[in-house]
Coordinates of C-alpha atoms and ligand atoms in Angstrom, one line a residue:
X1 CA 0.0 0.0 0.0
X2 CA 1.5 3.1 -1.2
X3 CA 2.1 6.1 1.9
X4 CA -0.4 8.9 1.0
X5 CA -3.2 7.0 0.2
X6 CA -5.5 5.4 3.3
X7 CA -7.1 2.5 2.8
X8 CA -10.6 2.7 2.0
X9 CA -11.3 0.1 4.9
X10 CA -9.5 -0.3 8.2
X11 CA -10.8 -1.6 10.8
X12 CA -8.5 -2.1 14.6
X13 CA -9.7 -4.7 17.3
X14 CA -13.2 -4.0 16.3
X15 CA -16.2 -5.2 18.2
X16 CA -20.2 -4.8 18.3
X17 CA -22.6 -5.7 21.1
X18 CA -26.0 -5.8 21.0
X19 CA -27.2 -5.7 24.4
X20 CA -26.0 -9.2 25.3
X21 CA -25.2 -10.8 22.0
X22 CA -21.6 -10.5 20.8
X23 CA -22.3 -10.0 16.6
X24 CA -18.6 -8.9 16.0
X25 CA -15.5 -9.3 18.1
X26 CA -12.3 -8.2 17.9
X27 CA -12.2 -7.4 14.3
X28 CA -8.7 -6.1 12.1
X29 CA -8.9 -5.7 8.5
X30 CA -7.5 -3.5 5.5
X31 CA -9.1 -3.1 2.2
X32 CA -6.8 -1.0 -0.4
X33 CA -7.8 0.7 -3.0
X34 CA -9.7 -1.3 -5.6
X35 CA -10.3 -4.5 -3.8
X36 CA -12.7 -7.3 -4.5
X37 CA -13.7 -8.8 -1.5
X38 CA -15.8 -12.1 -0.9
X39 CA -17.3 -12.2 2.8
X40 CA -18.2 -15.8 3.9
X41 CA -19.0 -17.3 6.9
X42 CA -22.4 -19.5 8.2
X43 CA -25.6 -18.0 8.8
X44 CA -25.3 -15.1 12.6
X45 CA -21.4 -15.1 12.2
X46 CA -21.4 -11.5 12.0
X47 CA -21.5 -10.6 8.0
X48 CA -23.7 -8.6 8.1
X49 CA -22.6 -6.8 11.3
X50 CA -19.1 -6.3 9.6
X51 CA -21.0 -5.1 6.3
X52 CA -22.7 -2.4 8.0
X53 CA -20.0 -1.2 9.9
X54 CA -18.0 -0.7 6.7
X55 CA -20.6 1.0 5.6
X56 CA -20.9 3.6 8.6
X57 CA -24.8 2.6 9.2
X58 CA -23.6 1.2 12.6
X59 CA -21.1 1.8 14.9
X60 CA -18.8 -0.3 16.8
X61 CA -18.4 -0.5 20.8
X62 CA -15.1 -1.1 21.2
X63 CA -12.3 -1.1 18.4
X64 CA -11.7 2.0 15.4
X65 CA -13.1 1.8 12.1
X66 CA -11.6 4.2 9.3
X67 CA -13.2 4.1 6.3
X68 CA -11.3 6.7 3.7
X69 CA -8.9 7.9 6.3
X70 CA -11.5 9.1 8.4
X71 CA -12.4 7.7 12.1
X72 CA -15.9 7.0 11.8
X73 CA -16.1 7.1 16.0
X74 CA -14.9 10.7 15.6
X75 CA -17.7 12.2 13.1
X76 CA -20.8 13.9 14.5
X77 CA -24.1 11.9 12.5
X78 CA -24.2 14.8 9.9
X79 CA -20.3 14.6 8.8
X80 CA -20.8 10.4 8.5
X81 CA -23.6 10.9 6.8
X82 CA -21.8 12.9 4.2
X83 CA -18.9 10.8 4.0
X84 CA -21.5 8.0 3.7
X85 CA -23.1 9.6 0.9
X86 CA -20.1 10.8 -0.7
X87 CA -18.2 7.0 -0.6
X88 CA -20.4 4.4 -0.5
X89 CA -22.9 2.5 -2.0
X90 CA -24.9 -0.3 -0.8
X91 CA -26.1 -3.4 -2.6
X92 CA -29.3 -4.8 0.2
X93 CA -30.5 -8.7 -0.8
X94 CA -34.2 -7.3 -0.1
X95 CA -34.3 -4.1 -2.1
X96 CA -37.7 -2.6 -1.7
X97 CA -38.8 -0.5 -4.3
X98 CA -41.9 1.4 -4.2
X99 CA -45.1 -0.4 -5.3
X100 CA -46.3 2.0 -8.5
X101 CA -43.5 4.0 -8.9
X102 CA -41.4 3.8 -11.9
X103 CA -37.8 2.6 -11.3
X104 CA -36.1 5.6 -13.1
X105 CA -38.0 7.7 -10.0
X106 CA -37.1 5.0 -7.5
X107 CA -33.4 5.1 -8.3
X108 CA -33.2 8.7 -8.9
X109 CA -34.7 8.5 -5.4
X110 CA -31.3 7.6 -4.1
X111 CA -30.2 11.1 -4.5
X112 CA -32.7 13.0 -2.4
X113 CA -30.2 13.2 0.4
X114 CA -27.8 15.4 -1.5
X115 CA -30.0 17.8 -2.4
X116 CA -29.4 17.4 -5.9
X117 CA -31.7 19.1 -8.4
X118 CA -34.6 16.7 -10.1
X119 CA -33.5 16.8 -13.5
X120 CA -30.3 16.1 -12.7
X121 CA -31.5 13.2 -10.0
X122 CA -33.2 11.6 -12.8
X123 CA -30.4 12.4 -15.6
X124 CA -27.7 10.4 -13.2
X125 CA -30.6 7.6 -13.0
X126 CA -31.1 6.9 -16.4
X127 CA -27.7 6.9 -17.1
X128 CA -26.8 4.1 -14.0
X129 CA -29.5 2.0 -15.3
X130 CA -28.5 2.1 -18.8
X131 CA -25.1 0.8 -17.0
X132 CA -26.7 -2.0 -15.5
X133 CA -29.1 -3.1 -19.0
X134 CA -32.1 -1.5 -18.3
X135 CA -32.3 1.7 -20.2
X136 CA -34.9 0.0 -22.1
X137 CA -37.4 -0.9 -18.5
X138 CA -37.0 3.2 -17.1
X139 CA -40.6 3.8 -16.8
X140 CA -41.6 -0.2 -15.5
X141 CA -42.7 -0.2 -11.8
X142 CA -41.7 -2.9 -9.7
X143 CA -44.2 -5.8 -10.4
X144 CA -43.5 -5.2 -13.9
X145 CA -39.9 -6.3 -13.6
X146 CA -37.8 -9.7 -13.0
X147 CA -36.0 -10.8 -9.8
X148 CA -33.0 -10.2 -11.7
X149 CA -33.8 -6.8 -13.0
X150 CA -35.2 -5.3 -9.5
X151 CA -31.8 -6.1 -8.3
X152 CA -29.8 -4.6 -11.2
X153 CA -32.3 -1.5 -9.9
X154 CA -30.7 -1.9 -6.8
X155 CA -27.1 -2.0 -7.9
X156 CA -27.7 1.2 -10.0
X157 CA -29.2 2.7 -7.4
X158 CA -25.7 2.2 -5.4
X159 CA -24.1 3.5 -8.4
X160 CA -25.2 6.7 -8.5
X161 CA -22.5 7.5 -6.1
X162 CA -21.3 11.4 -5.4
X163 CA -23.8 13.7 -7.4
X164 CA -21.0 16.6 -8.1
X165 CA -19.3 14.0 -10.1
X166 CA -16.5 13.9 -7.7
X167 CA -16.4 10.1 -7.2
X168 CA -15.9 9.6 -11.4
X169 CA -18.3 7.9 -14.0
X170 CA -17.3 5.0 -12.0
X171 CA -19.9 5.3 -8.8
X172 CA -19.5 5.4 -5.0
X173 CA -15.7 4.6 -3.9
X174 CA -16.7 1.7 -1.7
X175 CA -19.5 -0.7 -3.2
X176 CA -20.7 -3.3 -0.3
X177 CA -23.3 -5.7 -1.3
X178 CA -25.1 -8.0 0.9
X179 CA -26.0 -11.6 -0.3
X180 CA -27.1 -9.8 -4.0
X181 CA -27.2 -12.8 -5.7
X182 CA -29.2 -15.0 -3.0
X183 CA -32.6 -14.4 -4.6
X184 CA -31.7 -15.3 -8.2
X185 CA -31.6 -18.3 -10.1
X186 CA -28.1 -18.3 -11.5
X187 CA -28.1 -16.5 -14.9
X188 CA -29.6 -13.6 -13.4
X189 CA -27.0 -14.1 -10.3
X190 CA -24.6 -14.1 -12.8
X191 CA -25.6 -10.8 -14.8
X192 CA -25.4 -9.4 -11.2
X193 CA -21.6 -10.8 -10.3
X194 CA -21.0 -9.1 -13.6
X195 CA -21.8 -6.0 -12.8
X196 CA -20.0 -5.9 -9.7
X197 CA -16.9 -7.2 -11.4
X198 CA -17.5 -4.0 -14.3
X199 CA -17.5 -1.8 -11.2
X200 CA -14.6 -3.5 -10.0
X201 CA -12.8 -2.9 -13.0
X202 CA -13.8 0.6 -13.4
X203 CA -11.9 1.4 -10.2
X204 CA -14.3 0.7 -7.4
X205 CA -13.4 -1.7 -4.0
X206 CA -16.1 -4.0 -4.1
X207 CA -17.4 -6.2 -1.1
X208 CA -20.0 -8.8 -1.5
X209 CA -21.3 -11.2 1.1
X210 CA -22.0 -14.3 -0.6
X211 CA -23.4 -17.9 1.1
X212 CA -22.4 -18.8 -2.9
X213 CA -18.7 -21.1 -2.7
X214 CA -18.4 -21.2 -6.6
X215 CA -18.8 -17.0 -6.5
X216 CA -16.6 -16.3 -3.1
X217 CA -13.5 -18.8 -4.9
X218 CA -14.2 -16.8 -8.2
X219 CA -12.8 -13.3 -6.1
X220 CA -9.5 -12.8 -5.7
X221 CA -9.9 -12.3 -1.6
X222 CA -12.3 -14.4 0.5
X223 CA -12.9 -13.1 4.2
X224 CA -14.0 -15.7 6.4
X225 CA -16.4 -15.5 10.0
X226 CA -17.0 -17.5 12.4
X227 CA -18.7 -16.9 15.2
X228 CA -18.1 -13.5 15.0
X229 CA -14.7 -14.1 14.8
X230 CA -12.6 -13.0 11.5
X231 CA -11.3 -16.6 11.1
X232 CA -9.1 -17.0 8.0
X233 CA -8.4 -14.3 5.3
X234 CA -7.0 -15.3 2.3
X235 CA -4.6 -11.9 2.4
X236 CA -3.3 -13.0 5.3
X237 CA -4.0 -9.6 7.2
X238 CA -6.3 -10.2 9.2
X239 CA -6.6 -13.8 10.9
X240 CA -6.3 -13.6 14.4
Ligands
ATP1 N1 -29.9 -5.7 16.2 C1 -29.5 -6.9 16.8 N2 -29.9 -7.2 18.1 C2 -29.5 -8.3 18.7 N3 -28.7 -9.3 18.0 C3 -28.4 -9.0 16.8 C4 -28.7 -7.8 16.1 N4 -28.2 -7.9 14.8 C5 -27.6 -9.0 14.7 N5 -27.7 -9.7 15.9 C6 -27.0 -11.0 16.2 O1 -25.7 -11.0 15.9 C7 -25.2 -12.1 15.2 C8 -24.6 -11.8 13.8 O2 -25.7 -11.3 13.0 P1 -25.4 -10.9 11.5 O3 -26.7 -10.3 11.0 O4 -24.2 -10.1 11.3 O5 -25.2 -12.4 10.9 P2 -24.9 -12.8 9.4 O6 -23.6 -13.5 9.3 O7 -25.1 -11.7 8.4 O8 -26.0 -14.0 9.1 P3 -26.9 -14.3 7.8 O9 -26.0 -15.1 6.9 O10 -28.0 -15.2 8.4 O11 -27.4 -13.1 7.2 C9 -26.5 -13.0 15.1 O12 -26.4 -14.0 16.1 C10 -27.6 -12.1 15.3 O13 -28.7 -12.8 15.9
MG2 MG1 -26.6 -11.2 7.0

């Protein structure tokens, strides 16, 4: 890892309680710079947990977690939600989008936070789902569309990234996807891995928590929890 540039994960001795439950313990792990990470591990070892902490939607009781360079246990909510907005973008297995709305307004949705103008909400929205195939489906509503193509919805709905262009044609920094292939038979899981990998190469650090053994050996990294316990990583970092 080159001196200037952080990592766009780090995470020290991190742990998370919920009130007595122990999801994540004593958690260290570096992601550089374009990354593809695969994050395995049975069902309540703490993927999710780690996912969400990554992503700054939680945060941990005991340990550091830098995402960018920046301490996420020293930002007041409104600066994490910035650097939230600005760096990441999620993937969620259940993506829920509104019952009668048309995806291009769904997805263009994604960008109420930043205040960003409509047209240009809804310019930004056509053009992520024409990245992920579905320039042709922007005025379908939801029970108009596939498994397969709700969840491409999703994943341009990640994409959209930092509105000021910032961030590059590329998307959010930091893409983090939670089981997205779980719901769909295996073409469309495919399409889906594809897309993340087009991401991948376009510059952004992609992690995906997959139950999938064929798709985690497929990544060049694979994460492992048990017990909410980092167990074996394949980088060698973080193993404890
Ligand atoms: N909000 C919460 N309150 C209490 N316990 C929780 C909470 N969230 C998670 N847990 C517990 O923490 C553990 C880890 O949960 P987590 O969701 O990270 O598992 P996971 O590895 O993502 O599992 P799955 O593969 O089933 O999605 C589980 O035992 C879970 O019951
Ligand atoms: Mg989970």
């Amino acid at each position: 890892m080159s001196g200037t540039v952080p990592p766009v994960v780090e995470l020290r001795g991190v742990g998370r309680e919920y009130g007595g439950v122990t999801a994540l313990r004593d958690a260290t792990l570096t992601i550089g710079r374009g990354e593809l990470v695969a994050v395995v591990g049975p069902s309540g070892s703490g993927k999710s947990t780690l996912l969400n902490l990554m992503g700054t939607l939680d945060r941990p009781t005991s340990g550091v977690v830098r995402i960018d360079g920046h301490d996420v246990g020293g930002l007041s909510d409104r600066r994490l939600a910035a650097l939230r907005a600005r760096t990441i973008g999620f993937v969620f297995q259940q993506f829920h989008l509104a019952a009668g709305v048309p995806v291009l307004d769904s997805v263009a949705d994604g960008l109420l936070y930043g205040g960003t103008p409509r047209a240009r909400r809804r310019a930004l929205a056509e053009e992520a789902l024409r990245r992920v195939g579905l320039g042709h489906r922007l005025r379908h509503r939801p029970h108009e569309l596939s498994g397969g193509e709700k969840q491409r919805c999703a994943i341009a709905r990640a994409v959209l990234g930092d509105p000021s262009g910032a961030s590059g044609p590329g998307g959010p920094r930091l893409l983090l996807a939670d089981e997205p292939t779980g719901a769909l038979d295996s073409a469309s899981g495919r399409t889906v891995m594809g897309l993340l990998r087009d991401l991948h190469a376009a510059g952004t650090t992609v992690v995906v928590i997959t139950h999938d053994q064929d798709i985690a050996a497929s990544l060049p990294r694979q994460v492992r929890l048990r017990d909410g316990r980092i167990a074996d990583d394949s980088a060698g970092g973080g193993a404890r």
